mmCIF file of C-alpha atoms in Angstrom:
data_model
loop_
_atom_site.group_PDB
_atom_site.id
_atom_site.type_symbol
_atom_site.label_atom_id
_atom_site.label_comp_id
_atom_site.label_asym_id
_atom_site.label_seq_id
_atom_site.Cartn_x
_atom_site.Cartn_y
_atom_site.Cartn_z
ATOM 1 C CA UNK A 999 80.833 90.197 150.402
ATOM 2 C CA UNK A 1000 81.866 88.684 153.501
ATOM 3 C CA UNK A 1001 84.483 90.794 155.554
ATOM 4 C CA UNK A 1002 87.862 89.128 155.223
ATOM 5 C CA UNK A 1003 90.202 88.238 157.774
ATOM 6 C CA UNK A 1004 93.591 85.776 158.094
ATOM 7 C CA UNK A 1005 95.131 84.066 161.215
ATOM 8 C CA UNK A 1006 98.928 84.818 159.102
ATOM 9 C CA UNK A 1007 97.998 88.908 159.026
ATOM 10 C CA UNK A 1008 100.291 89.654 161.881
ATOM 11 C CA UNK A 1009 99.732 93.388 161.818
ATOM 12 C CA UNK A 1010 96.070 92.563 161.304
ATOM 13 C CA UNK A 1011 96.180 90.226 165.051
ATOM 14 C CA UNK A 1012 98.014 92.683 166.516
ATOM 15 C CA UNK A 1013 95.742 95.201 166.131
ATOM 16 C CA UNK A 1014 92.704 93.002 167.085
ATOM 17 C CA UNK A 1015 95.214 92.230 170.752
ATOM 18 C CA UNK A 1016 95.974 95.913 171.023
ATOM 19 C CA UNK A 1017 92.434 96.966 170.599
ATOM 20 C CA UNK A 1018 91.030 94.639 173.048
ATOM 21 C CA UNK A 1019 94.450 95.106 175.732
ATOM 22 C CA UNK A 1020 93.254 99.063 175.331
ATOM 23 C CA UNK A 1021 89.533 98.598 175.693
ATOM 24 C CA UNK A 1022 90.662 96.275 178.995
ATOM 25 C CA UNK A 1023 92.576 99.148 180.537
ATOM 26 C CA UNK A 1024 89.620 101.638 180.073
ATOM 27 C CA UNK A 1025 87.102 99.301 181.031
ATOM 28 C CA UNK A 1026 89.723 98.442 184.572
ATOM 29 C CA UNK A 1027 90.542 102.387 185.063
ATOM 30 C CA UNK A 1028 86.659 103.767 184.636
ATOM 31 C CA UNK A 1029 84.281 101.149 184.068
ATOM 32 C CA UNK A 1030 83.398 102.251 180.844
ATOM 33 C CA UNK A 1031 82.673 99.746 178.070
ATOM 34 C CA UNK A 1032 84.753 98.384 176.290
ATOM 35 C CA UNK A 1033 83.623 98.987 172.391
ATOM 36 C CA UNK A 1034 84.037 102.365 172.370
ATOM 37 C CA UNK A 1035 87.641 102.357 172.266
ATOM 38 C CA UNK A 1036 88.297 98.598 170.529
ATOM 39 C CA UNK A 1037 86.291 98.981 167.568
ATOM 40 C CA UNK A 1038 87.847 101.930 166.392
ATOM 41 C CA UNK A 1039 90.809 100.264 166.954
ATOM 42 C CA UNK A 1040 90.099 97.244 164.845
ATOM 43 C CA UNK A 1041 87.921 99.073 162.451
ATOM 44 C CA UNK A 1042 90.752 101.960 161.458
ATOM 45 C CA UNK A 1043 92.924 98.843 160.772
ATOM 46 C CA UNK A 1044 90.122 96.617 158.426
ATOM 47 C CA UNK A 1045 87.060 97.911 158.331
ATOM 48 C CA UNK A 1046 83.695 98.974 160.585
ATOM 49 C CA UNK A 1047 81.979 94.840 159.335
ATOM 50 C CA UNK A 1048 85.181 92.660 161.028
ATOM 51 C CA UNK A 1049 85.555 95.558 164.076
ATOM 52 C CA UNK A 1050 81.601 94.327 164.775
ATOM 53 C CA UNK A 1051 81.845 90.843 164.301
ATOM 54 C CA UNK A 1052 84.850 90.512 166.203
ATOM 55 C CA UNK A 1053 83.515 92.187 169.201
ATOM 56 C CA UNK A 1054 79.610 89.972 169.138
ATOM 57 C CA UNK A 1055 80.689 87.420 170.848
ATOM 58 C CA UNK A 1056 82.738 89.160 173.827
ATOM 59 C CA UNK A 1057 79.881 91.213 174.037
ATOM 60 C CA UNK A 1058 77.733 88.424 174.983
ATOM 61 C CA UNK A 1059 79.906 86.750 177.158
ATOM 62 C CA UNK A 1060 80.900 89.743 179.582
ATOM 63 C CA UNK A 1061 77.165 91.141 179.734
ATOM 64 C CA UNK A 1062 75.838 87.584 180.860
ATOM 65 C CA UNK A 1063 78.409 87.470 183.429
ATOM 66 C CA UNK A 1064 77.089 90.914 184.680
ATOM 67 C CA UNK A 1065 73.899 90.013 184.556
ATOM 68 C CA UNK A 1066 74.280 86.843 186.571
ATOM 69 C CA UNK A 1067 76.776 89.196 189.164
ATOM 70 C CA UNK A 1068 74.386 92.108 189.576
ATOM 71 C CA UNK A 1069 71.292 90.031 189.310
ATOM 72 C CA UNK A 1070 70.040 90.796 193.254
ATOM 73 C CA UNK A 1071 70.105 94.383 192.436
ATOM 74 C CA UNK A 1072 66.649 96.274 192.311
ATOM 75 C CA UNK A 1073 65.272 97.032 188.709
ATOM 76 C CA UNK A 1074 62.235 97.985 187.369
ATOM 77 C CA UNK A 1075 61.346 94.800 185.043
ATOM 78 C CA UNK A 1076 58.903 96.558 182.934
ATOM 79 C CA UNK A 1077 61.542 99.166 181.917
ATOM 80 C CA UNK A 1078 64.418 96.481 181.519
ATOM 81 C CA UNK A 1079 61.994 94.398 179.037
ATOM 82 C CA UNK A 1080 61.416 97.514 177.383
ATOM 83 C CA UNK A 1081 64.981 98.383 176.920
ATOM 84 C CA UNK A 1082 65.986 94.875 175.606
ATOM 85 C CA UNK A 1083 63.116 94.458 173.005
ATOM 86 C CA UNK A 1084 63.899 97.880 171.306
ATOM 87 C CA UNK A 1085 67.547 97.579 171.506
ATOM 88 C CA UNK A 1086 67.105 93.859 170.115
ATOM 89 C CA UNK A 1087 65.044 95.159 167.331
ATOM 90 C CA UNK A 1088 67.279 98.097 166.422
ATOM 91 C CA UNK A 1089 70.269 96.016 166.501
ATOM 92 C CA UNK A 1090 68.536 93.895 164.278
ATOM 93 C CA UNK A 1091 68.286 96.825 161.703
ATOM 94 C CA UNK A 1092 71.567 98.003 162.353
ATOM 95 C CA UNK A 1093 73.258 94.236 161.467
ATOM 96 C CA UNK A 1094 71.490 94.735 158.198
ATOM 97 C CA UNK A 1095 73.067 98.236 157.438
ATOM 98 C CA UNK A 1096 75.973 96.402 158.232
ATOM 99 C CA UNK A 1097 75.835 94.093 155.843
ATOM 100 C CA UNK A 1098 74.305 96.358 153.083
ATOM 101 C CA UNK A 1099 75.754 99.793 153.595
ATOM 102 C CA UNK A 1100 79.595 100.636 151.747
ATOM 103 C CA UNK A 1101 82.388 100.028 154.721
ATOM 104 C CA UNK A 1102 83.096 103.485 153.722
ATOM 105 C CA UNK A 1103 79.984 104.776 154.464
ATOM 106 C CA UNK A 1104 79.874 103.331 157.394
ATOM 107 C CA UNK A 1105 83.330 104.448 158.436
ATOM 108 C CA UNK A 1106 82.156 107.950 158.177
ATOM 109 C CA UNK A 1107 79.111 106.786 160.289
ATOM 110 C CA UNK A 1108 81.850 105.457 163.019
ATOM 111 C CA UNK A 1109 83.591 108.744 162.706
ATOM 112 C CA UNK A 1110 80.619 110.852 163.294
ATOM 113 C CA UNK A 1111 79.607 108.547 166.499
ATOM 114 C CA UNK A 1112 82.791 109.084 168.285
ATOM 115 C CA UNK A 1113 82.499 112.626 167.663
ATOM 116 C CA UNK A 1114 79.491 112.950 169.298
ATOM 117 C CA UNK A 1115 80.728 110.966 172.064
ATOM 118 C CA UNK A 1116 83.514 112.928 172.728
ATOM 119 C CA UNK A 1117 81.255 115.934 172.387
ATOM 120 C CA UNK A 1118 78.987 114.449 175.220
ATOM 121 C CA UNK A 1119 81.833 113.706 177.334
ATOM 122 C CA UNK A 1120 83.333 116.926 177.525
ATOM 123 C CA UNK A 1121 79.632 118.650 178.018
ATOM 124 C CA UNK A 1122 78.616 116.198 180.553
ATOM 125 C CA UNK A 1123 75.004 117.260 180.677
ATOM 126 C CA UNK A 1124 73.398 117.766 183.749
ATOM 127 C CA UNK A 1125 70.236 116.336 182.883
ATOM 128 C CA UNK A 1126 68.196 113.905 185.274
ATOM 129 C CA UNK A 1127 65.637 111.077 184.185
ATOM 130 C CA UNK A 1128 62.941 110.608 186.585
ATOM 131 C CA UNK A 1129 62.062 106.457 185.896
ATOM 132 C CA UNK A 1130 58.250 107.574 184.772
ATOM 133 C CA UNK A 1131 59.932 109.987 181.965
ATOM 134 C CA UNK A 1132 62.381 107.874 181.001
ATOM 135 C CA UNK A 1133 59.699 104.632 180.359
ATOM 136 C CA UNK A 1134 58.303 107.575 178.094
ATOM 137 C CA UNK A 1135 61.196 107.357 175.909
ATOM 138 C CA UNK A 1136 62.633 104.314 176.455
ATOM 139 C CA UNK A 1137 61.620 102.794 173.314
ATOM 140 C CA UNK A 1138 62.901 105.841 171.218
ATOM 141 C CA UNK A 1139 66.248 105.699 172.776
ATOM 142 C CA UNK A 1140 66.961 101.892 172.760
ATOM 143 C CA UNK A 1141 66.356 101.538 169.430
ATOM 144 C CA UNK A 1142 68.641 104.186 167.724
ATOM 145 C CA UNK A 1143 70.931 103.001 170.428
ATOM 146 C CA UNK A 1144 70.550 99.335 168.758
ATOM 147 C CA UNK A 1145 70.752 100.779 165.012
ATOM 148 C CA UNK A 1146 74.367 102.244 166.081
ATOM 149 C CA UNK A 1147 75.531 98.867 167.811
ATOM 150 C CA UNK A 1148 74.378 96.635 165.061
ATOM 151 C CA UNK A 1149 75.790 99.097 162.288
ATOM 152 C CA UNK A 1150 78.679 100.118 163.917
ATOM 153 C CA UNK A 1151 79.350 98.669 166.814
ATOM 154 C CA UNK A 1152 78.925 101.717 169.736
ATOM 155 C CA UNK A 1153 75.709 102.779 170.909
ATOM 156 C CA UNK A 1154 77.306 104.613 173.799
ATOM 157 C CA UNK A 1155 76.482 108.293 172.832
ATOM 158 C CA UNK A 1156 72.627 107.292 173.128
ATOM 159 C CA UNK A 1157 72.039 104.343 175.510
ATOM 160 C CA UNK A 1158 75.254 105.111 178.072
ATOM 161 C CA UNK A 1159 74.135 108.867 178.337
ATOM 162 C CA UNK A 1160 70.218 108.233 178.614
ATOM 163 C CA UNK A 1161 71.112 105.818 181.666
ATOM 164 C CA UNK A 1162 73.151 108.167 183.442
ATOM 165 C CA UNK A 1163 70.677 110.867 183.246
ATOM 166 C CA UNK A 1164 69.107 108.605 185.421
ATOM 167 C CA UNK A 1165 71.379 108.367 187.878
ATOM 168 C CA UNK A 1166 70.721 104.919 188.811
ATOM 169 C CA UNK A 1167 72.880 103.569 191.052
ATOM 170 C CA UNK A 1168 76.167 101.607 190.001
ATOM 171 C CA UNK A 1169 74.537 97.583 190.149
ATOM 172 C CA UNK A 1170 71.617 98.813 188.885
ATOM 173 C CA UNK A 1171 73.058 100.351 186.136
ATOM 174 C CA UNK A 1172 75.253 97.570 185.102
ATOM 175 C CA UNK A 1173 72.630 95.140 185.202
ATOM 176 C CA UNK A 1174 70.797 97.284 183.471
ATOM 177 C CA UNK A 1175 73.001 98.001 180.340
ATOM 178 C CA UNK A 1176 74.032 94.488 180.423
ATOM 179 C CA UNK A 1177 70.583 93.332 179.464
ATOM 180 C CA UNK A 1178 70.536 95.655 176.222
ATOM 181 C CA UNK A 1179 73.902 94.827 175.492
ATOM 182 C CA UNK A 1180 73.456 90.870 175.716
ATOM 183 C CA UNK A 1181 70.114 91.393 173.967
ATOM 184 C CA UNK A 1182 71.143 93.037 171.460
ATOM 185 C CA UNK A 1183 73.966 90.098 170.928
ATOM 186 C CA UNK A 1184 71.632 87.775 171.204
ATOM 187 C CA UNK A 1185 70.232 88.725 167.444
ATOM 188 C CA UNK A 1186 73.494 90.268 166.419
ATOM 189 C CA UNK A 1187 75.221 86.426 166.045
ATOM 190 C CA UNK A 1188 72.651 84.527 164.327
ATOM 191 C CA UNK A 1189 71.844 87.846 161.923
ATOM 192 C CA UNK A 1190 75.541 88.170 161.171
ATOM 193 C CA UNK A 1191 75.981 84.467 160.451
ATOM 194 C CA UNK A 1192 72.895 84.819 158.268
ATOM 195 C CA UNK A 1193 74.335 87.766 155.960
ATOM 196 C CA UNK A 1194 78.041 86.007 156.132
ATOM 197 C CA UNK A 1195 79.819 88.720 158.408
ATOM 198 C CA UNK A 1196 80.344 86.737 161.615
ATOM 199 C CA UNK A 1197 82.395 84.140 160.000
ATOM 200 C CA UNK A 1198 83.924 81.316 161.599
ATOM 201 C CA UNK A 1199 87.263 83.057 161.565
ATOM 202 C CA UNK A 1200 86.038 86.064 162.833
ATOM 203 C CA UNK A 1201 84.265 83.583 165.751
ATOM 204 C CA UNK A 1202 87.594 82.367 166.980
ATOM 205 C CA UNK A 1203 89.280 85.634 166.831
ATOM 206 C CA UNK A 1204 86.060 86.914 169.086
ATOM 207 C CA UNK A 1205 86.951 83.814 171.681
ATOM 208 C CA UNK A 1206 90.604 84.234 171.782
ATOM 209 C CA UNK A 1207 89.899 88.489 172.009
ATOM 210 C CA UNK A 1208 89.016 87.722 175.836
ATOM 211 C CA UNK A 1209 93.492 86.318 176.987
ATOM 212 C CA UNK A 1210 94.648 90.356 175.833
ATOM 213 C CA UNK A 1211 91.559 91.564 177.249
ATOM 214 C CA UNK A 1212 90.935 90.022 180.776
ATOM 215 C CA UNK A 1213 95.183 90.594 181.021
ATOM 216 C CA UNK A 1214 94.696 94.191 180.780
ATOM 217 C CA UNK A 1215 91.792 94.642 183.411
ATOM 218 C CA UNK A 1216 94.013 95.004 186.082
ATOM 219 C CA UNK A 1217 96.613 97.195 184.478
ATOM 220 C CA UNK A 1218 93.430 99.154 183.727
ATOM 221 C CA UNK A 1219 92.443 99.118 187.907
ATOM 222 C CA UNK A 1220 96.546 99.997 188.728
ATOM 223 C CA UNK A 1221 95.937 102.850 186.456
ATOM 224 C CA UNK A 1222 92.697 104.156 187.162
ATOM 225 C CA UNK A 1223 94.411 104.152 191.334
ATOM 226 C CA UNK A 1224 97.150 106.194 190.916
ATOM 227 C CA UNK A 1225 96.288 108.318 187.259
ATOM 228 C CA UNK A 1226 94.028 111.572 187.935
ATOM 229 C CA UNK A 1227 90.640 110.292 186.022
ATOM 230 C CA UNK A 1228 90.032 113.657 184.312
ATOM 231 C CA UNK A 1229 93.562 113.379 183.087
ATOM 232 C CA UNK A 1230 92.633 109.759 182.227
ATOM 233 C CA UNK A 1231 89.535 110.030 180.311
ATOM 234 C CA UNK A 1232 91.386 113.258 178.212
ATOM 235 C CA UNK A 1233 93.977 110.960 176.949
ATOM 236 C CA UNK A 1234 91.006 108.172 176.043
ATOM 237 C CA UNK A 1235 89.175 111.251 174.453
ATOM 238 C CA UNK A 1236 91.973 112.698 172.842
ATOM 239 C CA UNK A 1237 93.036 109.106 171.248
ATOM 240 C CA UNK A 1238 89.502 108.662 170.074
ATOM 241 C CA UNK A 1239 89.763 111.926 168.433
ATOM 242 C CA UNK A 1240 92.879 110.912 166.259
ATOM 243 C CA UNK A 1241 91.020 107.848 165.545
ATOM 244 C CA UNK A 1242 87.882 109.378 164.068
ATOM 245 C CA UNK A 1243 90.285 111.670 162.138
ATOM 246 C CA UNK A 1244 92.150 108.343 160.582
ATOM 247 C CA UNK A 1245 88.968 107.233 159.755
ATOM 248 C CA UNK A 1246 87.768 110.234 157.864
ATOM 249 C CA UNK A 1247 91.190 111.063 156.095
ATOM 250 C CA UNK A 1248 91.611 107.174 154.803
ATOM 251 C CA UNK A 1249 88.195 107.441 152.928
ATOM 252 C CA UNK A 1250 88.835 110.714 151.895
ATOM 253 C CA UNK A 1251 92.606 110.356 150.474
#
């Protein structure tokens, strides 16, 4: 069944503005993505299918735009081809858990994921990726990364972490996650629209996501200036942490 949404759920809306107004501020204070915090938002409000579809299309847009921006930036193609055709094909898999898989199921799924995130943020390995070892494992990595951001929307535990190991520098790693992001999009939208989650409600929602979003960048940038950023990312952490709770507790009770 297709996830349901309505243009008069005013609770519903303003969850979708507040989700997208927090991601903004997070992405504006660290430069972190953006899904990690929205789609727990959206999805402890309706459920993990709508928090997915509604975030496909911004996806898309923002990683093309930092692809075109970083685009001068030194990369090695072979790896970036690599990274794109996994994640494409695992994101393919993942948008047909999606659609197959209970919402509560996949709640728990969402739950576990920012778990482990958390869990990875607070250990911060110390781990570095020569680019020969990581081409090794490239393939392995990109794809459960995809499965997780076609099933539930954040692939950041695997892909984010696995990039940093690398310690690329800051354009090359936003080009670089940009293409397996938009990639990944790229057979998220027609896949969705194929299995009747990305509907064309959910569409214009998506569109009209980017006014609270692109507003809260630079309240995000003010913040990130003058707000310690380990006292920063605890609160982020801390709120993710009630949020995987929610989600646990509402398909338990």
């Amino acid at each position: 069944m297709s996830p349901q949404i309505s243009f008069t759920d005013t609770w519903g809306l303003a969850a979708i503005a507040l989700a997208m107004i927090l991601g903004g501020i997070l992405k504006g204070a660290t430069g972190a993505g953006i899904p990690i915090i929205a789609v727990p938002v959206i999805a402890a409000v309706y459920d993990v299918r709508v928090a997915v579809a509604v975030m496909v299309i911004p996806n898309l847009i923002s990683n093309l735009w930092q692809i075109f921006k970083f685009r001068k930036n030194p990369t090695d193609n072979g790896f970036c081809w690599q990274l794109a055709a996994f994640g494409a094909t695992g994101a393919g898999i993942g948008t047909i858990a999606l659609a197959e898989l209970s919402p509560s199921f996949l709640s728990f799924c969402m739950a576990g994921i920012i778990i482990a995130y958390i869990l990875l943020r607070v250990v911060k390995p110390s781990v570095q990726l020569s680019m020969a070892s990581a081409k090794k494992s490239v393939a392995v990595v990109s794809l459960i990364g995809g499965i997780l951001q076609g099933a539930v929307g954040v692939s950041a535990p695997a892909i984010v972490t696995f990039l940093n190991a690398m310690k690329l520098s800051r354009p090359a790693f936003i080009f670089t996650v940009s293409i397996f992001f938009a990639s990944m999009a790229v057979v998220q939208i027609p896949t969705q629209i194929y299995y009747g989650l990305l509907t064309r409600d959910i569409a214009t929602l998506g569109l009209l996501a980017f006014i609270p979003l692109f507003g809260a960048l630079p309240v995000g940038d003010w913040i990130g200036r003058r707000i310690s950023p380990k006292i920063f990312d605890a609160l982020i952490l801390t709120f993710l942490a009630i949020l995987a709770l929610r989600l646990i507790c509402v398909e338990i009770s």
